[in-house]
C-alpha atoms as one frame of an Amber mdcrd trajectory, in Angstrom:
protein
  -5.279 -56.923  38.374  -5.778 -54.421  40.887  -2.302 -53.086  40.019  -2.784
 -53.250  36.082  -6.293 -50.975  36.974  -4.291 -48.760  38.812  -1.598 -48.253
  36.235  -4.412 -47.678  33.488  -5.584 -45.048  35.459  -2.387 -43.460  36.095
  -1.660 -43.433  32.309  -5.044 -42.145  31.734  -4.651 -39.224  34.466  -1.147
 -38.392  33.920   0.290 -39.605  30.467  -1.963 -37.028  28.217  -0.645 -35.181
  25.123  -0.242 -31.646  24.894  -1.014 -30.238  21.742  -1.060 -26.372  20.416
  -3.927 -25.158  18.532  -4.471 -22.148  16.435  -8.406 -22.133  16.131  -8.591
 -19.158  13.627  -6.396 -20.923  10.906  -7.619 -24.397  11.678  -4.082 -25.826
  12.573  -3.020 -28.035  15.048   0.885 -28.952  16.241   1.974 -32.151  15.425
   3.221 -34.578  18.463   6.827 -33.928  18.180   6.601 -30.014  17.603   7.472
 -27.501  20.363   5.371 -24.757  20.970   8.065 -22.179  19.685   8.250 -24.157
  16.303   4.198 -24.257  16.388   4.518 -20.485  16.573   6.593 -20.089  13.901
   4.459 -22.128  11.662   1.250 -20.051  12.689   3.392 -16.839  11.791   4.044
 -18.422   8.038   0.447 -19.129   7.821  -0.729 -15.848   9.130   1.656 -14.069
   6.463   0.498 -16.326   3.569  -3.057 -15.293   4.449  -2.094 -11.574   4.848
  -0.411 -11.714   1.282  -3.017 -13.403  -0.360  -5.932 -11.242   0.971  -3.881
  -8.354  -0.040  -3.366  -9.728  -3.838  -6.926 -10.319  -3.781  -7.681  -6.636
  -2.657  -5.350  -5.352  -5.192  -6.868  -7.268  -8.369 -10.210  -6.224  -7.137
  -9.184  -2.123  -7.038  -6.933  -2.758 -10.177  -9.980  -2.961 -12.221 -11.728
  -0.113 -10.718  -8.493   2.017 -11.338  -8.182   0.829 -14.580 -11.709   2.249
 -15.582 -11.222   5.460 -13.913  -7.736   5.755 -15.478  -9.316   5.397 -19.064
 -11.900   7.825 -17.917  -9.347  10.407 -17.158  -7.600   9.821 -20.446 -10.931
  10.625 -22.279 -11.666  13.506 -20.347  -8.095  15.193 -20.950  -8.568  14.415
 -24.397 -11.957  16.094 -24.311 -10.461  19.317 -22.801  -7.918  19.389 -25.327
 -10.306  19.413 -28.151 -12.756  22.287 -26.403  -9.529  24.072 -26.044  -8.765
  23.640 -29.505 -12.197  24.593 -30.635 -12.419  27.608 -28.416  -9.117  28.979
 -29.905 -10.421  28.595 -33.227 -13.528  30.279 -32.709 -11.847  33.462 -30.964
  -9.836  33.358 -34.169 -12.674  33.117 -36.348 -14.246  35.424 -34.334 -11.369
  38.091 -34.013 -11.234  37.960 -37.905 -14.932  38.855 -38.179 -15.060  41.502
 -35.885 -11.809  43.234 -37.536 -13.788  42.959 -40.969 -16.546  44.619 -39.494
 -14.419  47.397 -38.084 -12.288  47.792 -40.912 -15.218  48.163 -43.067 -16.637
  50.565 -40.992 -13.592  52.619 -40.623 -12.856  52.533 -44.661 -16.541  53.828
 -44.749 -17.553  50.998 -47.402 -21.117  51.396 -48.331 -23.841  48.881 -48.096
 -25.916  48.650 -44.985 -26.966  45.314 -45.356 -23.494  43.919 -45.713 -22.280
  46.085 -42.643 -25.103  44.660 -40.274 -24.292  40.959 -41.652 -20.873  41.290
 -40.820 -21.729  42.658 -37.379 -24.738  39.948 -37.116 -21.836  37.337 -37.834
 -19.381  38.820 -35.165 -22.090  38.766 -32.541 -22.754  35.172 -33.075 -19.134
  34.744 -33.069 -18.790  36.289 -29.557 -21.690  34.113 -28.566 -20.064  30.945
 -29.790 -16.770  31.886 -28.184 -18.740  32.309 -24.648 -19.925  28.791 -25.263
 -17.017  27.032 -25.912 -15.609  28.524 -23.072 -18.236  27.013 -20.978 -17.687
  23.553 -22.557 -13.748  23.867 -21.668 -15.087  24.936 -17.961 -17.590  21.785
 -18.112 -14.599  19.403 -19.312 -12.227  20.787 -16.991 -14.618  20.120 -14.036
 -15.310  16.641 -15.199 -11.448  16.073 -15.460 -11.114  17.275 -11.823 -14.017
  15.092 -10.644 -12.374  12.152 -12.137  -9.120  12.696 -10.757 -10.577  13.172
  -7.355 -12.171   9.965  -7.474  -9.238   8.201  -8.652  -7.221   9.874  -5.464
  -9.873   8.845  -3.135  -9.740   5.336  -4.401  -5.901   4.955  -4.079  -6.404
   6.310  -0.341  -9.187   3.688   0.239  -6.995   0.875  -1.088  -4.074   2.269
   0.892  -6.146   2.280   4.229  -7.518  -1.264   3.731  -4.067  -2.500   3.194
  -2.864  -1.312   6.244  -5.894  -2.403   7.880  -5.207  -5.981   6.937  -1.632
  -5.888   7.750  -2.778  -4.602  11.355  -5.299  -7.523  11.632  -3.252  -9.909
  10.336   0.048  -9.173  12.029   2.630 -11.796  13.473   0.388 -12.233  16.252
  -2.902 -11.787  15.332  -4.327 -15.352  16.658  -4.231 -16.757  19.924  -2.466
 -19.858  20.441  -4.283 -22.541  23.039  -3.011 -25.927  24.534  -4.942 -28.860
  23.538  -4.830 -31.594  25.826  -5.305 -34.951  24.386  -5.787 -37.530  27.109
  -5.800 -41.268  26.213  -9.223 -43.187  26.227  -9.538 -46.141  29.146 -10.703
 -48.375  26.161  -7.667 -47.770  24.233  -5.108 -48.659  26.929  -4.027 -52.299
  26.711  -1.860 -53.503  29.163  -0.447 -56.873  28.119   2.015 -57.606  31.124
   2.509 -56.283  34.267   5.837 -57.246  36.258   7.764 -56.476  39.125  11.575
 -56.557  38.992  13.778 -57.020  42.059  17.072 -55.855  41.664  19.088 -57.075
  44.748  21.503 -54.230  45.830  23.938 -54.459  48.711  23.121 -53.043  52.056
  25.454 -50.894  54.080  26.520 -52.879  57.638  25.191 -50.937  60.588  27.432
 -50.928  63.442  25.877 -52.331  66.599  28.583 -51.131  69.017
């Protein structure tokens, strides 16, 4: 009984099981898994977690970028419309001014008619100035949207870089986990001593 108790104490103190644990990933090695094998598994799990995080980030930014891209397209269309309207207004104003100048040059009679043509020409010039302002505003809005889009792409790249850095191959620590048997779980069914006779070399007494 004394020897059984000593043997149980020996098993409790000396025959522990060393496992490896990664707390952040919540994984523990198996009993037969070496530290090198466990590190490979941790790296694979880390890579999968990083890829999943990057994909989640990409989906989140994809919606925002798509919205901005649509706004940019509408802003480009508005710039084109404003430019077309400006060109048309310039043409109409040129015709109006030309008619007024030509009428004055040919000495056409009719003060009211001349005044009306001059007034129309002046109004046309005012509309040209307004159209120019509309084009400038449309271009400014387009530039703002393009700048927002570029900033968002940079922000996405920065976040991806941060993820890849924080979830690198050796991002997580691996610690040893010592598992000792409980004395209450150690059962010694039989303790025996075996004696194996062996020849003893003769000693010369001479």
